[in-house]
Every structure is written in structure tokens, then in C-alpha cells.
GROMACS .gro file of C-alpha atoms in nm:
model
  201
    1MET     CA    1   8.478  11.889   5.942
    2VAL     CA    2   8.443  11.517   6.019
    3LYS     CA    3   8.515  11.408   6.373
    4ALA     CA    4   8.674  11.119   6.560
    5GLU     CA    5   8.623  11.066   6.933
    6LEU     CA    6   8.862  10.891   7.169
    7GLU     CA    7   8.767  10.842   7.535
    8TYR     CA    8   9.019  10.674   7.762
    9ASN     CA    9   8.991  10.606   8.134
   10PRO     CA   10   9.330  10.480   8.262
   11TYR     CA   11   9.185  10.389   8.602
   12LEU     CA   12   8.930  10.146   8.460
   13LEU     CA   13   9.127  10.065   8.142
   14GLU     CA   14   8.822  10.158   7.935
   15THR     CA   15   8.850  10.294   7.583
   16GLU     CA   16   8.565  10.412   7.362
   17ILE     CA   17   8.618  10.523   7.003
   18ARG     CA   18   8.377  10.668   6.750
   19PHE     CA   19   8.429  10.777   6.393
   20ASN     CA   20   8.173  11.038   6.282
   21GLY     CA   21   7.952  10.933   6.573
   22GLN     CA   22   7.962  10.565   6.478
   23LYS     CA   23   8.133  10.278   6.657
   24PRO     CA   24   8.428  10.125   6.468
   25ARG     CA   25   8.343   9.873   6.197
   26ILE     CA   26   8.371   9.503   6.268
   27ASN     CA   27   8.735   9.396   6.219
   28SER     CA   28   8.852   9.756   6.261
   29LEU     CA   29   9.214   9.779   6.379
   30VAL     CA   30   9.104   9.958   6.694
   31GLU     CA   31   8.932   9.641   6.818
   32LYS     CA   32   9.277   9.499   6.882
   33TYR     CA   33   9.367   9.780   7.124
   34GLU     CA   34   9.043   9.887   7.292
   35CYS     CA   35   9.113   9.678   7.603
   36GLU     CA   36   9.479   9.779   7.632
   37ALA     CA   37   9.646  10.067   7.812
   38LEU     CA   38   9.663  10.369   7.581
   39ARG     CA   39  10.041  10.393   7.622
   40ASN     CA   40  10.077  10.051   7.455
   41TRP     CA   41   9.937  10.172   7.122
   42ILE     CA   42   9.929  10.551   7.129
   43ASP     CA   43  10.203  10.572   6.864
   44LYS     CA   44   9.978  10.375   6.625
   45ILE     CA   45   9.678  10.609   6.661
   46PRO     CA   46   9.770  10.852   6.378
   47GLY     CA   47   9.798  10.570   6.124
   48ILE     CA   48   9.488  10.384   6.243
   49PHE     CA   49   9.274  10.697   6.251
   50TYR     CA   50   9.406  10.802   5.908
   51ASP     CA   51   9.280  10.473   5.763
   52GLU     CA   52   8.946  10.492   5.941
   53MET     CA   53   8.884  10.858   5.849
   54ASN     CA   54   9.022  10.830   5.492
   55GLY     CA   55   9.281  11.098   5.552
   56TYR     CA   56   9.391  11.352   5.809
   57ASP     CA   57   9.128  11.624   5.760
   58PHE     CA   58   8.931  11.569   6.082
   59GLU     CA   59   8.881  11.682   6.440
   60LEU     CA   60   8.990  11.450   6.720
   61GLU     CA   61   8.794  11.493   7.040
   62PHE     CA   62   8.980  11.341   7.336
   63SER     CA   63   8.842  11.264   7.680
   64GLY     CA   64   9.092  11.159   7.946
   65THR     CA   65   9.375  11.290   8.162
   66GLU     CA   66   9.577  11.597   8.072
   67ARG     CA   67   9.891  11.385   8.058
   68ASP     CA   68   9.744  11.144   7.803
   69TYR     CA   69   9.607  11.437   7.601
   70GLN     CA   70   9.949  11.601   7.582
   71GLU     CA   71  10.111  11.271   7.484
   72LEU     CA   72   9.853  11.221   7.208
   73LYS     CA   73   9.923  11.568   7.068
   74THR     CA   74  10.299  11.501   7.083
   75ILE     CA   75  10.258  11.175   6.888
   76PHE     CA   76  10.076  11.352   6.603
   77GLU     CA   77  10.331  11.636   6.601
   78SER     CA   78  10.623  11.390   6.595
   79LYS     CA   79  10.477  11.239   6.278
   80GLY     CA   80  10.451  11.579   6.111
   81ILE     CA   81  10.072  11.601   6.142
   82GLY     CA   82   9.982  11.961   6.225
   83ASP     CA   83   9.675  12.120   6.381
   84ASP     CA   84   9.556  12.219   6.032
   85GLN     CA   85   9.531  11.849   5.942
   86VAL     CA   86   9.404  11.702   6.270
   87HIS     CA   87   9.262  11.945   6.524
   88ILE     CA   88   9.288  11.776   6.864
   89PHE     CA   89   9.095  11.918   7.155
   90HIS     CA   90   9.040  11.807   7.512
   91LYS     CA   91   8.670  11.763   7.580
   92ASN     CA   92   8.634  11.588   7.916
   93ILE     CA   93   8.930  11.610   8.152
   94LEU     CA   94   8.984  11.331   8.404
   95ASP     CA   95   9.168  11.396   8.728
   96SER     CA   96   9.540  11.326   8.716
   97ARG     CA   97   9.686  11.037   8.915
   98LYS     CA   98   9.814  11.286   9.173
   99GLU     CA   99   9.468  11.440   9.211
  100LYS     CA  100   9.310  11.094   9.242
  101ASN     CA  101   9.559  10.995   9.512
  102LEU     CA  102   9.487  11.314   9.709
  103LYS     CA  103   9.113  11.247   9.692
  104ILE     CA  104   9.164  10.887   9.807
  105GLU     CA  105   9.378  11.010  10.096
  106GLU     CA  106   9.110  11.265  10.191
  107LEU     CA  107   8.843  10.995  10.179
  108LEU     CA  108   9.048  10.758  10.397
  109ASN     CA  109   9.107  11.034  10.652
  110TRP     CA  110   8.735  11.114  10.654
  111LEU     CA  111   8.644  10.747  10.704
  112ALA     CA  112   8.896  10.719  10.987
  113ASN     CA  113   8.755  11.025  11.162
  114ASN     CA  114   8.385  10.953  11.100
  115ARG     CA  115   8.329  10.595  11.210
  116ASN     CA  116   8.002  10.433  11.105
  117SER     CA  117   7.841  10.118  11.239
  118HIS     CA  118   7.748  10.019  10.885
  119PHE     CA  119   8.107  10.023  10.763
  120ASP     CA  120   8.396   9.850  10.944
  121PHE     CA  121   8.682  10.080  10.847
  122ASP     CA  122   8.945   9.884  11.040
  123GLN     CA  123   8.849   9.560  10.867
  124PHE     CA  124   8.846   9.742  10.532
  125LYS     CA  125   9.202   9.863  10.596
  126ARG     CA  126   9.315   9.512  10.694
  127ASP     CA  127   9.156   9.356  10.387
  128ASN     CA  128   9.324   9.609  10.158
  129ASP     CA  129   9.651   9.662  10.341
  130ASP     CA  130   9.860   9.593  10.031
  131LEU     CA  131   9.685   9.879   9.847
  132PHE     CA  132   9.712  10.142  10.118
  133GLU     CA  133  10.025  10.059  10.313
  134GLY     CA  134  10.243   9.869  10.067
  135LEU     CA  135  10.564  10.022   9.940
  136TYR     CA  136  10.606  10.120   9.577
  137PRO     CA  137  10.880   9.885   9.454
  138PHE     CA  138  11.133   9.908   9.178
  139ILE     CA  139  11.441   9.707   9.085
  140ILE     CA  140  11.785   9.834   8.990
  141ILE     CA  141  11.999   9.597   8.787
  142ASN     CA  142  12.375   9.636   8.842
  143GLY     CA  143  12.286   9.877   9.120
  144HIS     CA  144  12.472   9.754   9.429
  145ARG     CA  145  12.721  10.039   9.416
  146LEU     CA  146  12.450  10.305   9.396
  147ASN     CA  147  12.361  10.503   9.707
  148THR     CA  148  11.986  10.463   9.757
  149SER     CA  149  11.974  10.603  10.110
  150ALA     CA  150  11.755  10.889   9.983
  151PHE     CA  151  11.471  10.636   9.964
  152ASP     CA  152  11.503  10.533  10.329
  153ASN     CA  153  11.191  10.611  10.533
  154THR     CA  154  10.989  10.675  10.216
  155GLU     CA  155  10.714  10.479  10.044
  156VAL     CA  156  10.962  10.357   9.784
  157SER     CA  157  11.116  10.011   9.805
  158VAL     CA  158  11.439   9.959   9.611
  159GLU     CA  159  11.578   9.615   9.531
  160GLN     CA  160  11.932   9.609   9.395
  161ILE     CA  161  12.049   9.305   9.204
  162ASP     CA  162  12.368   9.217   9.019
  163THR     CA  163  12.239   9.061   8.699
  164VAL     CA  164  11.916   9.030   8.508
  165LYS     CA  165  11.926   8.653   8.562
  166GLU     CA  166  11.824   8.711   8.924
  167LEU     CA  167  11.481   8.812   8.794
  168GLU     CA  168  11.394   8.464   8.670
  169HIS     CA  169  11.046   8.354   8.780
  170THR     CA  170  10.975   8.698   8.927
  171ALA     CA  171  10.643   8.867   8.850
  172LEU     CA  172  10.743   9.187   8.673
  173GLU     CA  173  10.417   9.316   8.526
  174ASP     CA  174  10.383   9.604   8.774
  175THR     CA  175  10.746   9.653   8.880
  176PRO     CA  176  10.955   9.927   8.718
  177ILE     CA  177  11.308   9.815   8.631
  178LEU     CA  178  11.608  10.046   8.606
  179ILE     CA  179  11.942   9.946   8.454
  180ASN     CA  180  12.253  10.116   8.588
  181VAL     CA  181  12.450  10.168   8.266
  182THR     CA  182  12.827  10.190   8.300
  183SER     CA  183  13.119  10.157   8.063
  184GLY     CA  184  13.168   9.808   8.203
  185ASN     CA  185  12.822   9.673   8.120
  186TYR     CA  186  12.730   9.868   7.809
  187ASP     CA  187  12.792   9.566   7.583
  188GLN     CA  188  12.561   9.352   7.798
  189LEU     CA  189  12.255   9.575   7.751
  190ALA     CA  190  12.123   9.383   7.449
  191SER     CA  191  12.125   9.053   7.637
  192MET     CA  192  11.968   9.222   7.941
  193VAL     CA  193  11.680   9.353   7.733
  194THR     CA  194  11.632   9.015   7.565
  195THR     CA  195  11.616   8.838   7.902
  196LEU     CA  196  11.370   9.095   8.038
  197LYS     CA  197  11.142   9.051   7.737
  198LYS     CA  198  11.137   8.674   7.793
  199GLU     CA  199  11.050   8.721   8.161
  200MET     CA  200  10.769   8.964   8.078
  201MET     CA  201  10.604   8.735   7.823
   0.00000   0.00000   0.00000
């Protein structure tokens, strides 16, 4: 059976694709997505790989996290493409985000407890304070009546705003946004989404 290979490292945003051991042709559709996060184009993979492999009779060898592997399988299944058409298997498994975070925490604890004259750990922590000590933020639109006390004294920062217009000129690339949907604002959802799209572009 012919084989396609998809390697994706979400931590470095690196993607490598091969069709029958060969790199994609010049002007292949995958060139457009190789530098993007997998989640941004994962739903297009079945169609793109179908065109590149001249059909669905191939093996797909995936290297990446378990989460991304399961999502890839789900995408093919949702399009009615069974294991008899495209056999997907997980070759190289990357640590999950949770596992990575635990390893980073272990490393930081080790560095704190094993000081070295060649590495200024305190200065390293100061230089990277936003990475290690910063709160994980998200925004709730129409959320002032919600009780968010459960997030007090946690690493989560919640900002509650009344309308989407308050987000103007705010950097949103890495900030999750929740919309509190009620019977009173249901009709405004379309305009909220439109405004958010403009802010994100």
C-alpha cells in the first residue's frame, strides 16, 4: 500500500509531509499550510491528501501528540473515510502539553535546588517572568453577572466585559474569548462574531 507521512510538532510549529517518501511537489496545496498550526487546516487534510495520493487507498503515518492523532482520525471518520480506505497509525508520539508542563516544572525545581555558578537561575527567572509566573488570561463577553470566584487564587485571570466593542485595539491572538449567551443577547451573536473577526485580522 502507498504511504503518506505527516509529522507535526505543535511546540515548534513544525510540519513535515511526505507522499510515498517524497517531499510535496512544488505548488502543492500543503505548502500553504506547512507553517501553520495543524488545527487551522486539519479539516482540509483528507481532501488535500486524496488529491496528492490519487485516491484514498493509502496508509497515513502520523507523528505528533496523542491529541492531534485522535483529532486527525476523527476528521477522516467524520467525512466517511474508513480504516479500510486510509489506515492511520501513530508512529512517533510526542509528549502531551500536560506532560511537557510537568517536565518543565521538574526542571525548574531542579535548577532552583541545584544552583550553578555557570547559570544565573534568579536572573533567568526575572528575564522570563511572564512565561513562568504570568496568569493564563481569558475574556468573558457579557459576563459581569457570572460568578467567577472559583478562579480566585488560581493561575487563571478572568476579564469580564459588557460588549465586544470593549476589545477594540486589544491583542487577541493568544487570548481565549468566551461569550455568555443569554436569551437577551442571542440576536447580537452575529455582530459579536463579525467584530471579533475584524479585531483578529
